[in-house]
Structure formats: C-alpha cells, structure tokens
Amino acid sequence: MANKDTVISVEDLKTYFRSDNGLVKAVDGATFDIKRGESVGIVGESGCGKSVTSMSIMQLIRRPRGDIEGGKIMFTRQNGKTVDIAKLNPNGSEMRTIRGNEIAMIFQEPMTSLNPVYTVGAQIMEAVMLHQKLTKKQARERAIEMLSKVGIPAPKQRVDEYPHQFSGGMRQRAMIAMALSCDPEFLIADEPTTALDVTIEAQILRLMKDIQQDFGVSIMIITHDLGVIAEMAERVNVMYTGKVVEHAVTDDIFHNPKHPYTQGLLHSIPTIGRKQRLTPIKGTVPNLLTLPANVCYFAPRCPHAMDICTKQEPPLYELETGHTCKCWLYKGSKEVSA
C-alpha cells in the first residue's frame, strides 16, 4: 500500500452539534487516511461517529446546529489538486463539483434515499447531466449502462420504473449505479447491506468488490458488521465516541486485536459451530452530552480498566508498523501523533 497515493486524509477532524441540552462532540479528533484504489473500513457501535464522519467528508452537516469545528479533510482531486474539504463552502461551486461527482456516497437506506416520485433512471440521469454535461439522450444511455453494470436485469425497461417497483437488493444496486455514474475517485458506503438479507448482502459485497477492480475507486465502508469488514476492507479504523481507538490491517484486527473495545466487538460475533457463550460488551455507548474531559471514555465498560483510565486520556501508541492503539495497557510503547 505504501506506493499508492493518498486520496483522502482526515486529520484531527472535529464535528460538533449544538442542542438545547448542550454541545455534542459527535466526531472529536478522528484521524485516518485512504489510499487510491484501497478499501478501508470504519467500524463501531451506533453513536460512535461513523456516519457523521462520512457526512463531514461530503459537507452534508446540517448547519447552524452542526459544524466542522476543527481538523482537515484533504482530498486529492481528479486534476491532481489537493483541497481541504473542511474549509470549502458547503454550497459553493467547488464543493458542488466534488460532491456526487468526484466523491459519491451510498446511503444506509435506499428506499428513503431514492425519491419515490421520480423514476430510477431519471435520478441517475440528473447527476450525470449536472456533472458530466451530457444531453438527455446521452444521460439515459449512461443510466441504462450503469444499471446493466450493477446487475439489474432488463435495464432498458427498469430505467423507467419507480423505486417502489424495485426489491430491496435492486434498490441498493440502483444506488450504487447512481453513485458510480460520474466515475468518482472516492466512494463512501454507509452501512450498504444493513437492510438486506444475507443472500442479497453477499451479492452486493461481491458487486462492490468487482466495481472496485473495474473502476479503481477508493472505498470507505462504514459498518457495525465485522463480517462485511472481513470481506471488503484492507485496513480498519475502529471508532469509539468520535475517536479512532485502533487502526491496523484487517488480518491484524481479527487475529491480533489490541484495544479492549475491538476485542469486545469480536467476542460479540455469533459464528457457526461456536461452543463458547457470546460475551457482549457490558453497558452502552456513553451520552455524548455528558462526557467528562480528558479520560478514557471506554473505561466504564472495560474489563481491563485501571485507575489512570479515569484520570487521563490515553495517547495513541504504535505497537507494530501500521498498528496503532489508543489504550493505557500499552503505556511505554512508542507514542505517535493522532
């Protein structure tokens, strides 16, 4: 991976929301990068900041309640120019050119993401005509081509059908077709298989792997399903309370997890033939409104919690090349900047 260019570099990202009850630090210092042609997973429980991270990259944070308060999102564009997305005007021309064109997103629930009053083809054509400057006829041909590429049968007929006429798996395929219609450099897949049964999930994952090979697109996969990560990701970032607490290549995450939270996630996975009882992580993700300052937020749920965990936030340690962990268990290891 070292010889690949970085397409996205997120540095100390902080995205906060103001509520009537106080400040919610949904993403609070997340740092990671994704290289060209690479698949990287973002995992964690609900409420850990995964989707807010993706919405920050797309500049879709609802203002004025929410805003990117700090950090950088460095994106290398198709023309070779590197821009800090965090500093762009969300409604400005440069961000509108990037969003949906150079960076695309597959949202969690395709039925609510697709507009029910427009045909699927019309929704794909809209993006193509806007960004690629094609005629309506050319855009229709492109829509049919993309529906065919994602495995939707009879695409010339389906292009004129509405979302409710598609099954759940076909709607997800249509979302992928829409996301890829403008040949993006970077694709965000936010829980792409959550609402699908296991058979369709396997088909969608296979499709995404084929698409990555065919299009050379970089993919960020957001999920709580470690099975999806094992299938798709080359590297993994584990998030908890808005921070990346462990990063490593996928094999290390599964076979040599270091952070107690990562270990807990793996112990919670049901597998065929498993003889031991599942060991769920006790408690829940803490309320982001009432987080104490400068402590380890996982300490109340951690079986290895020490006195220092409730008094000081741990630094990020590099345990092996490319394997970092934010935990006091590894005090004395090499510290690296987050």
Coordinates of C-alpha atoms in Angstrom, one line a residue:
M1 CA 0.0 0.0 0.0
A2 CA 2.9 2.3 0.5
N3 CA 3.3 3.1 -3.2
K4 CA -0.3 4.3 -3.6
D5 CA -1.2 7.9 -3.4
T6 CA -3.5 9.1 -0.6
V7 CA -6.9 10.2 -2.0
I8 CA -8.4 11.2 1.4
S9 CA -6.5 12.2 4.5
V10 CA -8.6 13.1 7.6
E11 CA -6.6 14.9 10.3
D12 CA -7.9 15.6 13.8
L13 CA -11.5 16.0 12.5
K14 CA -13.9 17.6 15.0
T15 CA -17.6 17.8 14.1
Y16 CA -19.9 19.2 16.8
F17 CA -23.6 19.7 17.1
R18 CA -25.3 22.3 19.3
S19 CA -28.5 21.1 21.0
D20 CA -30.8 22.6 23.6
N21 CA -29.1 20.5 26.2
G22 CA -25.5 21.3 25.3
L23 CA -22.7 20.5 22.9
V24 CA -22.5 17.1 21.3
K25 CA -18.9 16.2 20.1
A26 CA -20.0 13.6 17.5
V27 CA -16.6 13.4 16.0
D28 CA -13.8 14.5 18.2
G29 CA -10.3 14.2 16.8
A30 CA -10.7 11.4 14.2
T31 CA -7.6 10.8 12.1
F32 CA -7.1 8.3 9.2
D33 CA -6.3 8.1 5.5
I34 CA -7.4 6.2 2.5
K35 CA -5.1 5.4 -0.5
R36 CA -6.0 5.3 -4.2
G37 CA -7.8 2.0 -5.1
E38 CA -8.0 0.9 -1.4
S39 CA -10.9 -0.2 0.7
V40 CA -10.9 1.0 4.3
G41 CA -13.4 0.0 7.0
I42 CA -14.8 2.3 9.7
V43 CA -16.4 0.1 12.5
G44 CA -18.0 0.7 15.8
E45 CA -21.4 0.7 17.6
S46 CA -24.2 3.2 16.7
G47 CA -23.4 6.6 18.1
C48 CA -19.6 6.4 17.7
G49 CA -19.4 9.0 14.9
K50 CA -19.0 6.8 11.8
S51 CA -21.9 8.3 9.8
V52 CA -21.1 11.9 10.9
T53 CA -17.5 11.4 9.7
S54 CA -18.9 10.5 6.2
M55 CA -21.3 13.4 6.2
S56 CA -18.4 15.7 7.1
I57 CA -16.4 14.5 4.1
M58 CA -19.5 15.2 1.9
Q59 CA -20.1 18.6 3.6
L60 CA -23.6 17.5 4.4
I61 CA -23.6 18.6 8.1
R62 CA -26.8 20.4 8.9
R63 CA -26.0 24.0 9.9
P64 CA -26.2 26.0 12.0
R65 CA -26.8 23.3 14.6
G66 CA -23.9 21.3 13.4
D67 CA -20.5 22.3 12.0
I68 CA -16.9 21.2 11.4
E69 CA -15.1 22.9 14.3
G70 CA -11.6 21.8 13.5
G71 CA -9.3 19.5 11.6
K72 CA -8.6 18.9 7.9
I73 CA -10.2 16.7 5.2
M74 CA -7.5 16.7 2.5
F75 CA -8.8 15.4 -0.8
T76 CA -6.7 14.8 -3.9
R77 CA -9.0 15.7 -6.8
Q78 CA -9.1 14.2 -10.3
N79 CA -7.0 17.1 -11.7
G80 CA -4.2 16.3 -9.1
K81 CA -5.0 19.4 -7.0
T82 CA -5.4 18.8 -3.2
V83 CA -8.1 20.7 -1.4
D84 CA -9.2 20.9 2.3
I85 CA -12.9 20.0 2.1
A86 CA -13.4 21.2 5.7
K87 CA -12.6 24.7 4.6
L88 CA -14.9 24.7 1.5
N89 CA -18.3 26.4 1.4
P90 CA -20.8 23.5 1.5
N91 CA -22.9 25.3 -1.0
G92 CA -20.1 26.7 -3.1
S93 CA -19.3 25.7 -6.7
E94 CA -16.2 23.8 -5.9
M95 CA -17.9 21.6 -3.3
R96 CA -20.9 21.0 -5.6
T97 CA -18.5 19.9 -8.3
I98 CA -16.8 17.4 -5.9
R99 CA -20.0 16.1 -4.2
G100 CA -21.7 13.4 -6.2
N101 CA -19.1 13.7 -8.9
E102 CA -15.6 13.1 -7.5
I103 CA -16.8 11.8 -4.1
A104 CA -20.0 9.8 -4.1
M105 CA -22.0 8.1 -1.4
I106 CA -24.2 5.0 -1.0
F107 CA -26.6 5.8 1.9
Q108 CA -27.9 3.5 4.5
E109 CA -31.5 3.0 3.4
P110 CA -32.1 3.2 -0.4
M111 CA -35.9 3.4 -0.1
T112 CA -35.6 6.7 1.8
S113 CA -32.6 7.9 -0.3
L114 CA -34.3 7.5 -3.6
N115 CA -37.1 9.9 -4.5
P116 CA -40.4 7.9 -4.8
V117 CA -41.9 10.3 -7.3
Y118 CA -39.2 10.1 -10.0
T119 CA -38.1 7.1 -12.0
V120 CA -34.8 5.4 -11.0
G121 CA -33.4 6.3 -14.4
A122 CA -34.4 10.0 -14.1
Q123 CA -32.5 10.2 -10.8
I124 CA -29.3 8.7 -12.3
M125 CA -29.7 11.0 -15.3
E126 CA -29.9 14.1 -13.2
A127 CA -26.5 13.5 -11.6
V128 CA -24.9 12.7 -15.0
M129 CA -26.4 15.7 -16.8
L130 CA -25.3 18.0 -14.0
H131 CA -21.7 16.9 -13.6
Q132 CA -20.8 15.3 -17.0
K133 CA -22.7 17.9 -19.1
L134 CA -24.3 15.2 -21.2
T135 CA -27.5 15.5 -23.3
K136 CA -30.7 13.9 -22.0
K137 CA -30.3 11.1 -24.6
Q138 CA -26.7 10.5 -23.6
A139 CA -27.6 10.6 -19.9
R140 CA -30.3 8.0 -20.5
E141 CA -27.9 5.7 -22.3
R142 CA -25.4 6.2 -19.4
A143 CA -28.2 5.3 -16.9
I144 CA -29.0 2.1 -18.8
E145 CA -25.3 1.2 -19.0
M146 CA -24.8 1.7 -15.2
L147 CA -28.0 -0.3 -14.3
S148 CA -26.6 -3.1 -16.5
K149 CA -23.2 -2.9 -14.9
V150 CA -24.6 -3.4 -11.4
G151 CA -26.5 -6.5 -12.5
I152 CA -30.1 -5.2 -12.8
P153 CA -31.9 -7.3 -15.4
A154 CA -33.7 -5.7 -18.4
P155 CA -32.1 -2.3 -17.7
K156 CA -33.9 -0.7 -20.7
Q157 CA -37.2 -1.4 -19.1
R158 CA -36.1 -0.8 -15.5
V159 CA -34.7 2.6 -16.2
D160 CA -38.3 3.9 -16.5
E161 CA -39.6 2.2 -13.3
Y162 CA -40.0 3.8 -9.8
P163 CA -38.2 2.9 -6.6
H164 CA -41.2 1.0 -5.2
Q165 CA -41.1 -1.3 -8.2
F166 CA -37.6 -2.4 -7.2
S167 CA -36.8 -5.0 -4.5
G168 CA -34.5 -4.0 -1.6
G169 CA -31.5 -5.5 -3.3
M170 CA -32.3 -3.9 -6.6
R171 CA -32.8 -0.5 -4.9
Q172 CA -29.3 -0.9 -3.4
R173 CA -27.9 -1.8 -6.8
A174 CA -29.6 1.3 -8.2
M175 CA -28.0 3.5 -5.5
I176 CA -24.6 2.0 -6.4
A177 CA -25.3 2.7 -10.1
M178 CA -26.2 6.3 -9.3
A179 CA -23.0 6.7 -7.1
L180 CA -20.7 5.4 -9.8
S181 CA -22.4 7.1 -12.8
C182 CA -19.9 10.0 -12.7
D183 CA -16.8 7.8 -12.3
P184 CA -15.9 9.1 -8.7
E185 CA -12.4 8.9 -7.3
F186 CA -13.8 8.1 -3.8
L187 CA -16.9 6.2 -2.7
I188 CA -18.4 6.2 0.7
A189 CA -20.6 3.1 1.5
D190 CA -22.6 3.9 4.7
E191 CA -24.0 0.6 6.0
P192 CA -24.5 -0.7 2.4
T193 CA -26.0 -4.0 3.5
T194 CA -27.9 -3.2 6.7
A195 CA -31.5 -3.7 5.4
L196 CA -30.7 -6.7 3.2
D197 CA -31.0 -10.4 3.9
V198 CA -27.8 -12.5 3.9
T199 CA -28.1 -13.8 0.3
I200 CA -28.6 -10.3 -1.2
E201 CA -25.8 -9.0 1.2
A202 CA -23.3 -11.4 -0.4
Q203 CA -24.3 -10.3 -3.9
I204 CA -23.9 -6.6 -3.0
L205 CA -20.5 -7.2 -1.4
R206 CA -19.4 -9.2 -4.5
L207 CA -20.7 -6.4 -6.7
M208 CA -18.7 -3.8 -4.8
K209 CA -15.5 -5.8 -5.0
D210 CA -16.0 -6.2 -8.7
I211 CA -16.7 -2.5 -9.1
Q212 CA -13.5 -1.6 -7.2
Q213 CA -11.5 -3.7 -9.6
D214 CA -13.2 -2.4 -12.7
F215 CA -13.3 1.3 -11.8
G216 CA -10.2 1.6 -9.5
V217 CA -12.3 3.6 -7.0
S218 CA -11.3 4.0 -3.3
I219 CA -13.9 2.9 -0.9
M220 CA -14.7 3.8 2.7
I221 CA -17.0 1.2 4.2
I222 CA -18.9 2.2 7.3
T223 CA -20.5 -0.6 9.2
H224 CA -21.0 -2.3 12.6
D225 CA -20.9 -5.7 10.9
L226 CA -17.3 -7.1 11.1
G227 CA -18.3 -9.8 8.6
V228 CA -18.6 -7.1 6.0
I229 CA -15.2 -5.7 7.0
A230 CA -13.6 -9.1 6.7
E231 CA -15.0 -9.4 3.2
M232 CA -14.2 -5.9 1.9
A233 CA -11.6 -3.9 3.8
E234 CA -7.8 -3.9 3.5
R235 CA -7.4 -1.8 6.6
V236 CA -9.7 -1.0 9.5
N237 CA -10.3 2.0 11.8
V238 CA -12.2 1.2 15.0
M239 CA -14.1 4.3 16.3
Y240 CA -15.5 4.9 19.8
T241 CA -17.1 8.2 21.0
G242 CA -15.9 10.1 17.9
K243 CA -12.2 8.9 18.1
V244 CA -10.2 6.3 16.2
V245 CA -9.1 4.0 19.0
E246 CA -7.4 1.3 16.9
H247 CA -6.1 1.1 13.4
A248 CA -4.5 -1.9 11.6
V249 CA -4.7 -4.1 8.5
T250 CA -7.7 -6.3 8.6
D251 CA -5.9 -9.5 9.4
D252 CA -4.4 -7.9 12.5
I253 CA -7.7 -6.6 13.7
F254 CA -9.2 -10.1 13.5
H255 CA -6.3 -12.2 14.7
N256 CA -4.4 -9.8 16.9
P257 CA -6.8 -7.1 18.3
K258 CA -5.2 -4.8 20.9
H259 CA -7.8 -2.4 22.2
P260 CA -10.3 -3.9 24.7
Y261 CA -13.2 -2.4 22.6
T262 CA -12.0 -4.1 19.5
Q263 CA -11.7 -7.4 21.4
G264 CA -15.2 -6.9 22.8
L265 CA -16.7 -6.3 19.3
L266 CA -15.0 -9.6 18.0
H267 CA -16.2 -11.6 21.1
S268 CA -19.8 -10.4 20.3
I269 CA -19.9 -12.0 16.9
P270 CA -22.0 -15.2 16.6
T271 CA -20.4 -17.8 14.4
I272 CA -21.5 -21.3 13.2
G273 CA -20.1 -24.0 15.4
R274 CA -19.1 -21.7 18.2
K275 CA -19.1 -23.6 21.6
Q276 CA -18.4 -20.7 23.9
R277 CA -21.1 -18.3 25.0
L278 CA -21.2 -14.9 23.4
T279 CA -19.6 -12.2 25.6
P280 CA -21.3 -8.9 24.9
I281 CA -19.7 -5.6 25.8
K282 CA -21.3 -4.5 29.0
G283 CA -23.1 -1.2 29.1
T284 CA -23.8 1.2 26.2
V285 CA -22.0 4.0 24.4
P286 CA -22.0 6.9 26.8
N287 CA -24.1 10.0 26.3
L288 CA -22.0 12.4 24.3
L289 CA -23.6 15.4 26.1
T290 CA -22.2 14.3 29.5
L291 CA -18.7 13.1 28.6
P292 CA -16.1 14.0 31.2
A293 CA -13.0 15.8 29.9
N294 CA -9.6 14.1 29.5
V295 CA -10.4 10.5 30.4
C296 CA -10.7 7.2 28.5
Y297 CA -14.4 7.0 27.5
F298 CA -14.4 3.2 27.3
A299 CA -13.2 2.8 30.9
P300 CA -16.7 2.2 32.5
R301 CA -17.2 -0.7 30.1
C302 CA -13.6 -2.0 30.0
P303 CA -12.6 -5.3 31.8
H304 CA -9.0 -4.0 32.0
A305 CA -9.8 -0.5 33.3
M306 CA -7.1 1.0 35.6
D307 CA -7.0 4.0 37.9
I308 CA -5.2 6.1 35.2
C309 CA -8.1 5.5 32.7
T310 CA -10.5 7.7 34.7
K311 CA -7.9 10.5 35.2
Q312 CA -6.2 10.9 31.9
E313 CA -7.0 10.3 28.2
P314 CA -4.5 7.7 26.7
P315 CA -2.2 8.8 23.8
L316 CA -2.0 6.8 20.6
Y317 CA 0.6 4.1 20.7
E318 CA 2.2 2.4 17.7
L319 CA 2.5 -1.3 18.7
E320 CA 3.7 -2.6 15.3
T321 CA 4.3 -1.0 11.9
G322 CA 0.8 0.3 10.8
H323 CA -0.9 -0.9 14.0
T324 CA -1.9 1.9 16.4
C325 CA -4.0 1.7 19.6
K326 CA -5.3 4.3 22.0
C327 CA -5.1 2.5 25.3
W328 CA -3.2 2.7 28.6
L329 CA -2.5 -1.0 28.5
Y330 CA 0.4 -0.2 26.1
K331 CA 2.0 2.5 28.2
G332 CA 5.7 2.6 27.4
S333 CA 5.2 1.8 23.7
K334 CA 6.1 4.4 21.1
E335 CA 3.7 7.3 21.1
V336 CA 2.5 8.7 17.7
S337 CA 0.5 11.8 16.9
A338 CA -3.2 11.1 16.5

